Amino acid sequence: MLKSFHLKASKSHQRLLDLAKTDGHRSVTDFFKEEPSRYHSMHAETNGLMMDWSKQRISKATMETLHELASEARWQEGRDALFSGCAINQTEGRAVLHMALRAEPGDTFKVDGEDVMPAVLEVRKAMLAFADQVRSNVEIHNVVNIGIGGSDLGPLMVTKALRRFHDGGPSIHFVSNVDGAHLEAVLDGLSPKNTLFIVVSKTFTTQETMANAMAAKAWLVDALGTEAVRSHFAAVSTNLSAAGEFGIDEQRTFGFSDWVGGRYSLWGPVGLSIACGVGSGNFKALLKGARAMDVHFQQAPDRENLPLISALTGIWSREYLGFETQVVLPYAQDLDRFPAYLQQADMESNGKSTGRDGKPVPHATGAVVWGEAGTNGQHAFYQLLHQGTSIHPADIIAVKSPMSLHLEHHEKLLANAIAQAEALMVGRRSDQVIAEMQQKGASPSEIEAVSPHRVFAGNRPSTFFLLDQLDPETLGMLIAFYEHRIFVQGLIWNICSYDQWGVELGKNLANQILKEWNGESPAPHDPSTNALMQRMKQE
Ligand code: F6P
């Protein structure tokens, strides 16, 4: 179990509050004037992933105090507890060891004194052999991953991100929503005899996944008969018996343990659809990159430790500057599902208000994570980022090597990424706008009427990430980087990052409503819910 940490009772907290009133209001451009080499002291890199936090609204004194906060929270002890397999998921009594799924032979991860690596490596071998078998099976043209949440978002995001590594093999599709339109749209044009379904569900009870899996099974059986289920379905779950009851062949069922959280599970058999798309070699490279980030997180000194620093700048923004969201802007079309993936990873982990001591936390916790691929977002919501009344710290993610054969596009893409970070920081003063308008011959009345609208306040924080390339290894690092950032924030915020009780109530009520619609006696609901229930069932 992780020890409780009371942020507001810490020595650093008061100092950070004071700094927020002073340095927190200063402009980053002034910080640069005072220290032109600020970029050099506020960027770090590891294995082809560079992070530049020099455009954060953070002075040197603030950064040092944030590091003191981390020390007070005994973050290193917490990190060691995570890697040692302690049951840090305290409300479910489980270890949190997704790092074992990307570990190498010779690494040791123990749960209750038992080395989990032999079983991890065995399942990895079996699942990757299966994936390569699927890829070489000329009959299988399409693989459909049926899952939701962590059983969908991670595999979907990675599959899209590694588009360029799909060298032959089947096309990979994803069905998640319980809206039958999703399944219908995916199955449209697919042929049952050329399709493999992978039902991915940690619990194998999730309403959406089970409904889609049953409908997919009916679609297959209708065309090919019941026997076809054995050769056209595979399963990934911790609930092996339920997968068996569904009719999925044991040889095609890949298990994992409850110490892997759904939103952290893409590294194991949940990533089967990724491996079917990019092959076992590329999947192993993804794991290698993530493991490299694990090593960095464990060994890099605090002042160069990327997940730690990013977690601290996030806490500064959230708690001390009062910024409520974190916008994620990947300048890579292939990463267009990255914000959605990160939404679950971060918000399901750190969207909590009860402390590890069972008491309400007296401070802010997880920020709202949102975003969109650049440059698309620029033509949608950047107006608000630049001139809105609220400030949204941005993570801008760019990739140095082109991701397409259209090389001239890439230069434009990178120029936009850098330009947005610059614009967010420097803004545009009134005197600059007026001078520019005068130069263009605008009349004094026009200048008076329009110039205030063309002013950008600036001083809007961002962190810039530069990946050498978008390949499996670097992607693995990037994902693991965010996983560890989430861990550090949860640790300092004193919350339980690895449960998700907040999703239960809605699920239970939906089941209750379904039962009532199917004849069960009505339970008490509020008048609005009753009215909606009746209206939806009106002839
Ligand atoms: O949204 C709640 C949740 O439990 C997620 O944590 C999980 O990733 C998702 O549902 C799917 O769960 P399962 O893999 O058990 O179907």
Coordinates of C-alpha atoms and ligand atoms in Angstrom, one line a residue:
M1 CA 0.0 0.0 0.0
L2 CA 1.2 3.5 -0.7
K3 CA 1.5 5.8 2.3
S4 CA -0.9 8.7 2.5
F5 CA 0.6 12.1 1.6
H6 CA -1.1 15.3 2.6
L7 CA -0.2 17.9 0.0
K8 CA -1.7 20.8 1.9
A9 CA 0.2 19.9 5.1
S10 CA 3.5 19.7 3.3
K11 CA 6.2 22.4 3.7
S12 CA 6.5 22.9 -0.1
H13 CA 2.7 23.6 -0.4
Q14 CA 2.8 27.0 1.3
R15 CA 5.9 28.0 -0.7
L16 CA 4.2 27.0 -3.9
L17 CA 1.1 29.0 -3.0
D18 CA 3.4 32.0 -2.5
L19 CA 5.2 31.4 -5.8
A20 CA 1.9 31.1 -7.6
K21 CA 1.1 34.6 -6.5
T22 CA 4.4 35.9 -7.7
D23 CA 6.3 33.8 -10.3
G24 CA 3.0 32.2 -11.4
H25 CA 1.9 35.6 -12.8
R26 CA 5.2 36.4 -14.5
S27 CA 5.5 36.0 -18.2
V28 CA 7.6 33.2 -19.7
T29 CA 9.1 35.6 -22.2
D30 CA 10.5 37.5 -19.2
F31 CA 11.9 34.3 -17.8
F32 CA 13.7 33.9 -21.2
K33 CA 15.0 37.5 -21.1
E34 CA 16.5 36.8 -17.6
E35 CA 17.9 33.5 -18.7
P36 CA 18.4 33.1 -22.4
S37 CA 19.7 29.6 -21.9
R38 CA 16.5 28.5 -20.2
Y39 CA 15.7 26.0 -22.9
H40 CA 19.0 24.2 -22.1
S41 CA 18.2 23.9 -18.5
M42 CA 14.6 23.0 -19.1
H43 CA 14.7 20.2 -21.6
A44 CA 15.8 16.6 -21.4
E45 CA 15.8 13.6 -23.6
T46 CA 16.1 9.9 -23.6
N47 CA 16.3 7.4 -26.5
G48 CA 14.8 9.6 -29.1
L49 CA 12.2 11.4 -27.0
M50 CA 12.9 15.0 -26.1
M51 CA 10.8 17.1 -23.7
D52 CA 11.1 20.9 -23.6
W53 CA 9.2 22.4 -20.6
S54 CA 10.9 25.8 -21.0
K55 CA 7.6 27.4 -22.1
Q56 CA 5.8 26.4 -18.9
R57 CA 4.9 29.2 -16.6
I58 CA 7.5 28.0 -14.2
S59 CA 10.5 29.8 -12.6
K60 CA 13.6 28.0 -11.5
A61 CA 12.5 28.5 -7.9
T62 CA 9.1 27.0 -8.7
M63 CA 10.7 24.0 -10.3
E64 CA 13.0 23.4 -7.4
T65 CA 10.1 23.7 -5.0
L66 CA 8.0 21.2 -7.0
H67 CA 10.9 18.8 -6.8
E68 CA 10.9 19.3 -3.0
L69 CA 7.2 18.5 -3.0
A70 CA 8.0 15.3 -4.8
S71 CA 10.6 14.4 -2.2
E72 CA 8.2 15.2 0.6
A73 CA 5.7 12.9 -1.0
R74 CA 8.5 10.3 -1.1
W75 CA 7.9 9.7 -4.7
Q76 CA 10.9 7.4 -5.1
E77 CA 9.6 5.1 -2.4
G78 CA 6.2 5.1 -4.1
R79 CA 7.8 4.3 -7.5
D80 CA 9.8 1.4 -5.8
A81 CA 6.5 0.1 -4.3
L82 CA 4.9 0.2 -7.7
F83 CA 7.7 -1.8 -9.3
S84 CA 8.0 -4.2 -6.4
G85 CA 4.5 -5.6 -6.9
C86 CA 3.0 -4.3 -3.6
A87 CA -0.7 -4.1 -3.7
I88 CA -0.8 -0.4 -4.4
N89 CA -4.2 -0.7 -6.0
Q90 CA -5.5 -0.7 -2.4
T91 CA -9.2 -0.6 -3.0
E92 CA -9.0 -3.8 -5.1
G93 CA -6.2 -5.4 -3.2
R94 CA -4.0 -5.8 -6.3
A95 CA -0.5 -5.1 -7.5
V96 CA -0.1 -2.8 -10.5
L97 CA 2.4 -4.4 -12.8
H98 CA 1.7 -3.6 -16.4
M99 CA 5.5 -3.0 -16.6
A100 CA 6.0 -6.8 -16.4
L101 CA 4.1 -7.2 -19.7
R102 CA 6.9 -5.4 -21.4
A103 CA 9.8 -6.8 -19.4
E104 CA 12.5 -8.9 -20.9
P105 CA 13.7 -12.4 -19.9
G106 CA 15.9 -11.9 -16.9
D107 CA 13.8 -9.1 -15.4
T108 CA 12.0 -10.0 -12.2
F109 CA 8.5 -8.9 -11.2
K110 CA 7.0 -10.6 -8.2
V111 CA 3.4 -10.7 -6.9
D112 CA 3.0 -12.2 -3.4
G113 CA 6.6 -13.5 -3.7
E114 CA 6.0 -15.3 -6.9
D115 CA 7.9 -14.4 -10.1
V116 CA 5.3 -13.6 -12.7
M117 CA 7.7 -13.4 -15.6
P118 CA 7.6 -17.1 -16.7
A119 CA 3.8 -16.9 -17.2
V120 CA 4.1 -13.5 -18.9
L121 CA 6.7 -14.7 -21.4
E122 CA 4.8 -17.9 -22.1
V123 CA 1.6 -16.0 -22.9
R124 CA 3.6 -13.4 -25.0
K125 CA 5.2 -16.2 -27.0
A126 CA 1.8 -17.9 -27.6
M127 CA 0.0 -14.7 -28.6
L128 CA 2.7 -13.5 -30.9
A129 CA 2.9 -17.0 -32.6
F130 CA -0.9 -16.8 -33.0
A131 CA -0.6 -13.2 -34.5
D132 CA 2.0 -14.3 -37.0
Q133 CA -0.1 -17.3 -37.9
V134 CA -3.0 -15.0 -38.5
R135 CA -0.9 -12.7 -40.6
S136 CA 0.3 -15.6 -42.8
N137 CA -3.2 -17.1 -43.2
V138 CA -4.3 -16.0 -46.7
E139 CA -7.9 -16.7 -45.7
I140 CA -8.0 -14.0 -43.1
H141 CA -8.3 -10.6 -44.6
N142 CA -9.9 -8.8 -41.7
V143 CA -9.4 -8.9 -37.9
V144 CA -12.1 -7.3 -35.8
N145 CA -11.2 -6.3 -32.2
I146 CA -14.3 -6.3 -30.1
G147 CA -13.8 -4.5 -26.8
I148 CA -14.3 -1.2 -25.1
G149 CA -12.3 1.2 -22.9
G150 CA -8.9 -0.2 -22.2
S151 CA -9.7 -3.2 -24.4
D152 CA -10.2 -0.9 -27.3
L153 CA -8.6 2.5 -27.0
G154 CA -5.0 1.4 -26.5
P155 CA -5.0 -1.2 -29.3
L156 CA -6.9 1.1 -31.6
M157 CA -4.6 4.1 -31.0
V158 CA -1.4 2.0 -31.5
T159 CA -2.7 0.2 -34.6
K160 CA -3.5 3.6 -36.2
A161 CA -0.2 5.1 -35.0
L162 CA 1.8 2.3 -36.6
R163 CA -0.1 2.4 -39.9
R164 CA 3.2 2.5 -41.8
F165 CA 4.3 -0.8 -40.2
H166 CA 1.4 -2.8 -41.5
D167 CA 3.3 -4.6 -44.2
G168 CA 0.8 -7.1 -45.6
G169 CA -1.4 -9.1 -43.2
P170 CA -5.0 -8.5 -42.4
S171 CA -6.7 -5.1 -42.0
I172 CA -7.5 -4.4 -38.4
H173 CA -10.9 -3.0 -37.3
F174 CA -12.4 -2.0 -34.0
V175 CA -15.9 -2.3 -32.6
S176 CA -16.6 -0.8 -29.2
N177 CA -19.9 1.1 -28.9
V178 CA -23.0 -0.7 -27.8
D179 CA -24.7 1.2 -30.6
G180 CA -25.3 -1.5 -33.2
A181 CA -24.4 1.1 -35.8
H182 CA -20.8 0.6 -34.9
L183 CA -20.8 -3.2 -35.5
E184 CA -22.9 -2.7 -38.6
A185 CA -20.5 -0.1 -40.1
V186 CA -17.5 -2.3 -39.5
L187 CA -19.1 -5.6 -40.8
D188 CA -20.4 -3.8 -43.8
G189 CA -18.4 -5.2 -46.7
L190 CA -16.6 -7.9 -44.7
S191 CA -17.0 -11.5 -45.6
P192 CA -17.5 -14.0 -42.7
K193 CA -15.1 -16.6 -44.2
N194 CA -12.3 -14.0 -44.3
T195 CA -12.8 -12.5 -40.9
L196 CA -11.3 -13.2 -37.5
F197 CA -12.9 -11.7 -34.3
I198 CA -10.9 -11.1 -31.2
V199 CA -13.1 -10.6 -28.2
V200 CA -11.1 -8.5 -25.7
S201 CA -12.5 -8.1 -22.2
K202 CA -10.7 -8.2 -18.9
T203 CA -13.8 -9.3 -17.2
F204 CA -15.7 -10.9 -20.1
T205 CA -18.9 -9.5 -18.7
T206 CA -18.9 -5.9 -20.1
Q207 CA -22.3 -5.2 -21.6
E208 CA -21.1 -3.5 -24.7
T209 CA -18.5 -6.1 -25.6
M210 CA -20.8 -9.0 -24.9
A211 CA -23.6 -7.6 -27.0
N212 CA -21.2 -7.0 -29.9
A213 CA -19.5 -10.4 -29.5
M214 CA -22.9 -12.1 -29.5
A215 CA -24.1 -10.2 -32.6
A216 CA -20.8 -10.9 -34.4
K217 CA -21.1 -14.6 -33.5
A218 CA -24.7 -14.7 -34.9
W219 CA -23.4 -13.0 -38.1
L220 CA -20.7 -15.6 -38.5
V221 CA -22.9 -18.6 -37.6
D222 CA -25.6 -17.4 -39.9
A223 CA -23.2 -17.6 -42.9
L224 CA -20.8 -20.4 -41.9
G225 CA -22.5 -22.5 -39.1
T226 CA -21.7 -23.0 -35.5
E227 CA -18.5 -24.9 -36.2
A228 CA -16.9 -21.8 -37.6
V229 CA -16.8 -20.1 -34.2
R230 CA -13.8 -22.2 -33.3
S231 CA -11.7 -20.9 -36.2
H232 CA -13.0 -17.4 -36.5
F233 CA -12.9 -16.2 -32.9
A234 CA -10.2 -15.6 -30.4
A235 CA -10.4 -14.2 -26.9
V236 CA -8.3 -12.2 -24.5
S237 CA -9.4 -12.1 -20.9
T238 CA -8.7 -12.8 -17.2
N239 CA -11.9 -14.7 -17.2
L240 CA -11.0 -17.8 -19.1
S241 CA -14.0 -19.8 -18.2
A242 CA -16.4 -17.2 -19.6
A243 CA -14.5 -17.1 -22.8
G244 CA -14.9 -20.9 -23.0
E245 CA -18.6 -20.7 -22.3
F246 CA -18.9 -18.3 -25.2
G247 CA -17.5 -21.0 -27.4
I248 CA -14.0 -19.8 -28.0
D249 CA -11.3 -22.4 -28.4
E250 CA -8.9 -22.7 -25.4
Q251 CA -6.0 -22.6 -27.8
R252 CA -7.1 -19.2 -29.0
T253 CA -7.8 -17.8 -25.6
F254 CA -5.0 -15.7 -24.1
G255 CA -5.1 -14.9 -20.4
F256 CA -3.7 -12.2 -18.2
S257 CA -3.8 -11.4 -14.6
D258 CA -5.8 -9.0 -12.5
W259 CA -2.6 -6.9 -11.7
V260 CA -3.0 -5.4 -15.1
G261 CA -5.5 -2.6 -15.3
G262 CA -7.6 -2.4 -18.4
R263 CA -6.3 1.0 -19.4
Y264 CA -2.7 -0.2 -19.0
S265 CA -3.1 -3.5 -20.7
L266 CA -2.1 -3.0 -24.4
W267 CA 1.3 -4.5 -23.7
G268 CA 0.0 -8.0 -23.2
P269 CA -2.5 -10.1 -25.0
V270 CA -4.9 -7.2 -25.2
G271 CA -2.5 -6.0 -27.8
L272 CA -3.2 -9.0 -30.0
S273 CA -4.9 -7.0 -32.7
I274 CA -1.8 -4.7 -32.8
A275 CA 0.4 -7.7 -33.3
C276 CA -1.9 -9.1 -36.0
G277 CA -1.5 -5.7 -37.8
V278 CA 2.3 -5.0 -37.4
G279 CA 3.7 -8.5 -36.7
S280 CA 5.5 -9.9 -33.7
G281 CA 8.8 -8.1 -34.4
N282 CA 7.2 -4.6 -34.3
F283 CA 5.1 -5.6 -31.3
K284 CA 8.3 -6.5 -29.5
A285 CA 9.9 -3.2 -30.5
L286 CA 6.9 -1.4 -28.9
L287 CA 7.5 -3.3 -25.7
K288 CA 11.2 -2.5 -25.9
G289 CA 10.5 1.2 -26.1
A290 CA 8.1 1.1 -23.1
R291 CA 10.7 -0.9 -21.1
A292 CA 13.3 1.7 -21.9
M293 CA 11.0 4.3 -20.4
D294 CA 10.5 2.1 -17.3
V295 CA 14.3 2.1 -16.9
H296 CA 14.5 5.8 -17.4
F297 CA 11.7 6.4 -14.9
Q298 CA 13.5 4.2 -12.3
Q299 CA 17.1 5.4 -13.0
A300 CA 17.2 9.0 -14.3
P301 CA 18.0 11.6 -11.7
D302 CA 15.0 13.7 -10.6
R303 CA 16.0 16.8 -12.6
E304 CA 16.2 14.8 -15.8
N305 CA 13.3 12.4 -15.1
L306 CA 10.8 13.1 -17.8
P307 CA 7.6 11.6 -16.3
L308 CA 8.4 13.1 -12.9
I309 CA 9.0 16.6 -14.3
S310 CA 5.9 16.4 -16.5
A311 CA 3.9 15.3 -13.5
L312 CA 5.2 18.2 -11.5
T313 CA 4.5 20.8 -14.1
G314 CA 1.0 19.4 -14.4
I315 CA 0.4 19.7 -10.7
W316 CA 1.7 23.2 -10.7
S317 CA -0.8 24.1 -13.5
R318 CA -3.7 22.3 -11.9
E319 CA -3.4 23.1 -8.2
Y320 CA -1.4 26.3 -8.1
L321 CA -2.4 28.1 -11.3
G322 CA -5.9 26.7 -11.3
F323 CA -5.9 25.5 -15.0
E324 CA -8.5 22.8 -15.2
T325 CA -7.7 21.0 -18.4
Q326 CA -4.7 19.5 -20.2
V327 CA -4.9 19.7 -24.0
V328 CA -2.9 17.2 -26.0
L329 CA -2.0 18.1 -29.5
P330 CA -0.1 15.5 -31.5
Y331 CA 1.2 16.9 -34.8
A332 CA 0.9 13.5 -36.4
Q333 CA -2.3 12.3 -38.1
D334 CA -1.3 8.8 -37.3
L335 CA -1.6 9.8 -33.6
D336 CA -5.1 11.1 -34.0
R337 CA -6.5 8.7 -31.4
F338 CA -3.8 9.5 -28.9
P339 CA -5.9 12.1 -27.0
A340 CA -8.8 9.7 -26.7
Y341 CA -6.5 7.0 -25.5
L342 CA -4.9 9.4 -23.0
Q343 CA -8.3 10.5 -21.8
Q344 CA -9.1 7.1 -20.4
A345 CA -5.6 6.4 -19.1
D346 CA -5.4 9.7 -17.2
M347 CA -9.0 10.6 -16.4
E348 CA -10.1 7.1 -15.3
S349 CA -6.9 6.9 -13.2
N350 CA -6.8 10.4 -11.6
G351 CA -10.4 11.6 -11.8
K352 CA -10.9 10.9 -8.1
S353 CA -11.8 12.9 -5.0
T354 CA -11.3 10.4 -2.2
G355 CA -7.8 10.2 -0.7
R356 CA -5.9 7.0 0.0
D357 CA -6.9 7.6 3.6
G358 CA -10.6 7.4 2.7
K359 CA -11.1 11.1 3.3
P360 CA -12.1 13.7 0.7
V361 CA -9.0 15.3 -0.9
P362 CA -8.8 19.0 -0.1
H363 CA -7.2 19.9 -3.4
A364 CA -7.5 19.6 -7.2
T365 CA -6.8 16.3 -8.8
G366 CA -6.9 15.1 -12.5
A367 CA -7.2 17.7 -15.2
V368 CA -9.7 17.2 -18.0
V369 CA -7.7 15.7 -20.9
W370 CA -8.7 16.5 -24.4
G371 CA -7.2 17.3 -27.8
E372 CA -7.0 16.6 -31.4
A373 CA -4.3 16.1 -34.1
G374 CA -2.6 19.2 -35.4
T375 CA -3.1 20.9 -37.7
N376 CA -6.9 19.9 -37.7
G377 CA -7.4 21.3 -34.2
Q378 CA -6.0 24.7 -35.3
H379 CA -9.1 25.1 -37.5
A380 CA -11.4 24.1 -34.7
F381 CA -10.6 25.1 -31.1
Y382 CA -7.3 26.9 -31.1
Q383 CA -9.1 30.2 -31.2
L384 CA -10.1 29.5 -27.6
L385 CA -6.6 28.3 -26.7
H386 CA -5.2 31.6 -27.9
Q387 CA -7.9 34.1 -26.9
G388 CA -10.4 32.4 -24.7
T389 CA -10.9 33.4 -21.1
S390 CA -9.6 30.1 -19.7
I391 CA -6.0 28.8 -20.0
H392 CA -5.4 25.2 -21.2
P393 CA -1.8 24.0 -20.8
A394 CA -0.8 22.1 -24.0
D395 CA 1.3 19.1 -24.6
I396 CA 2.5 19.5 -28.2
I397 CA 3.9 16.3 -29.7
A398 CA 5.8 16.5 -33.0
V399 CA 7.8 13.9 -34.9
K400 CA 11.1 14.8 -36.6
S401 CA 11.0 12.2 -39.4
P402 CA 8.3 12.4 -42.0
M403 CA 5.4 10.0 -41.6
S404 CA 4.4 10.0 -45.2
L405 CA 6.1 10.2 -48.6
H406 CA 4.8 13.8 -48.9
L407 CA 8.0 15.4 -47.6
E408 CA 7.0 18.9 -48.2
H409 CA 3.9 18.4 -46.1
H410 CA 6.1 17.4 -43.2
E411 CA 7.9 20.6 -43.1
K412 CA 4.7 22.5 -43.0
L413 CA 3.4 20.3 -40.2
L414 CA 6.5 20.9 -38.1
A415 CA 6.5 24.6 -38.7
N416 CA 2.9 24.7 -37.5
A417 CA 3.7 22.7 -34.3
I418 CA 6.6 25.0 -33.4
A419 CA 4.6 28.1 -34.4
Q420 CA 1.7 27.3 -32.1
A421 CA 4.0 26.8 -29.1
E422 CA 5.6 30.1 -29.9
A423 CA 2.3 31.9 -30.4
L424 CA 0.8 30.5 -27.2
M425 CA 3.8 31.9 -25.3
V426 CA 4.6 35.2 -26.9
G427 CA 1.1 36.3 -27.9
R428 CA 0.7 39.6 -29.7
R429 CA 0.7 43.0 -27.9
S430 CA -1.7 45.9 -28.8
D431 CA 1.2 48.1 -30.0
Q432 CA 2.3 45.4 -32.4
V433 CA -1.2 45.0 -33.8
I434 CA -1.6 48.7 -34.2
A435 CA 1.7 49.2 -35.9
E436 CA 0.9 46.3 -38.3
M437 CA -2.5 47.7 -39.1
Q438 CA -1.1 51.2 -39.7
Q439 CA 1.5 49.7 -42.0
K440 CA -1.3 48.1 -44.0
G441 CA -3.0 51.5 -44.3
A442 CA -5.9 50.9 -41.9
S443 CA -7.8 54.0 -40.8
P444 CA -7.7 55.2 -37.2
S445 CA -11.3 54.3 -36.7
E446 CA -10.7 50.8 -38.1
I447 CA -7.7 50.4 -35.8
E448 CA -9.7 51.5 -32.8
A449 CA -12.6 49.1 -33.6
V450 CA -10.6 46.0 -34.6
S451 CA -7.2 46.1 -32.9
P452 CA -8.4 44.9 -29.5
H453 CA -9.8 41.8 -31.1
R454 CA -6.4 41.0 -32.7
V455 CA -4.4 41.1 -29.5
F456 CA -3.2 37.7 -28.0
A457 CA -2.5 37.8 -24.3
G458 CA 0.2 35.0 -24.7
N459 CA 1.8 33.5 -21.6
R460 CA -0.2 30.3 -22.2
P461 CA 2.0 27.3 -21.1
S462 CA 3.0 24.4 -23.3
T463 CA 5.4 21.5 -23.2
F464 CA 6.9 20.5 -26.5
F465 CA 7.7 16.8 -27.2
L466 CA 9.9 15.9 -30.1
L467 CA 10.1 12.2 -31.1
D468 CA 12.9 11.3 -33.5
Q469 CA 10.4 9.1 -35.4
L470 CA 7.0 7.6 -35.0
D471 CA 8.1 3.9 -34.9
P472 CA 7.1 1.1 -32.5
E473 CA 9.9 1.7 -30.1
T474 CA 9.4 5.5 -29.7
L475 CA 5.6 5.1 -29.5
G476 CA 6.2 2.5 -26.7
M477 CA 8.3 5.1 -24.9
L478 CA 5.7 7.9 -25.3
I479 CA 2.9 5.8 -23.9
A480 CA 4.9 4.5 -21.0
F481 CA 6.0 8.1 -20.3
Y482 CA 2.3 9.1 -19.8
E483 CA 1.6 6.1 -17.7
H484 CA 4.3 7.0 -15.3
R485 CA 3.3 10.7 -15.3
I486 CA -0.2 9.6 -14.2
F487 CA 1.4 7.4 -11.5
V488 CA 3.4 10.3 -10.0
Q489 CA 0.4 12.7 -10.0
G490 CA -1.8 10.2 -8.4
L491 CA 0.9 9.5 -5.7
I492 CA 1.2 13.2 -4.9
W493 CA -2.5 13.8 -5.0
N494 CA -2.9 10.9 -2.6
I495 CA -5.5 9.2 -4.7
C496 CA -6.0 5.6 -5.8
S497 CA -5.1 5.8 -9.5
Y498 CA -5.7 2.1 -10.3
D499 CA -9.4 1.6 -9.5
Q500 CA -12.4 3.0 -11.4
W501 CA -15.4 2.9 -9.0
G502 CA -16.8 6.0 -10.7
V503 CA -17.9 4.0 -13.7
E504 CA -20.0 1.5 -11.7
L505 CA -23.1 3.5 -10.9
G506 CA -24.1 4.4 -14.4
K507 CA -23.5 0.7 -15.5
N508 CA -25.8 -0.6 -12.7
L509 CA -28.5 1.9 -13.4
A510 CA -28.5 1.1 -17.1
N511 CA -28.9 -2.6 -16.2
Q512 CA -31.7 -1.7 -13.8
I513 CA -33.5 0.4 -16.5
L514 CA -33.2 -2.5 -19.0
K515 CA -34.7 -4.9 -16.5
E516 CA -37.6 -2.6 -15.9
W517 CA -38.2 -2.2 -19.6
N518 CA -38.2 -6.0 -19.8
G519 CA -41.0 -6.3 -17.2
E520 CA -39.3 -6.2 -13.8
S521 CA -41.1 -4.1 -11.2
P522 CA -40.1 -0.5 -11.3
A523 CA -37.4 0.8 -8.9
P524 CA -37.7 4.3 -7.5
H525 CA -36.2 6.9 -9.9
D526 CA -36.4 10.6 -9.9
P527 CA -39.2 12.2 -11.9
S528 CA -37.0 13.3 -14.8
T529 CA -35.6 9.7 -15.3
N530 CA -39.1 8.3 -15.0
A531 CA -40.4 10.7 -17.7
L532 CA -37.5 9.8 -20.0
M533 CA -38.0 6.1 -19.5
Q534 CA -41.7 6.4 -20.4
R535 CA -41.1 8.6 -23.3
M536 CA -38.6 6.3 -24.9
K537 CA -41.0 3.4 -24.7
Q538 CA -44.1 5.3 -25.9
E539 CA -45.6 3.8 -29.1
Ligands
F6P1 O1 -14.9 1.8 -18.3 C1 -14.8 1.0 -17.3 C2 -14.0 -0.2 -17.6 O2 -14.0 -1.1 -16.6 C3 -12.5 0.1 -18.0 O3 -11.7 0.3 -16.9 C4 -12.2 -1.0 -18.9 O4 -11.0 -0.7 -19.6 C5 -13.4 -1.2 -19.7 O5 -14.5 -0.9 -18.8 C6 -13.6 -2.5 -20.3 O6 -13.6 -3.6 -19.4 P1 -13.4 -5.0 -19.9 O7 -12.0 -5.1 -20.5 O8 -13.5 -5.9 -18.6 O9 -14.4 -5.4 -20.9

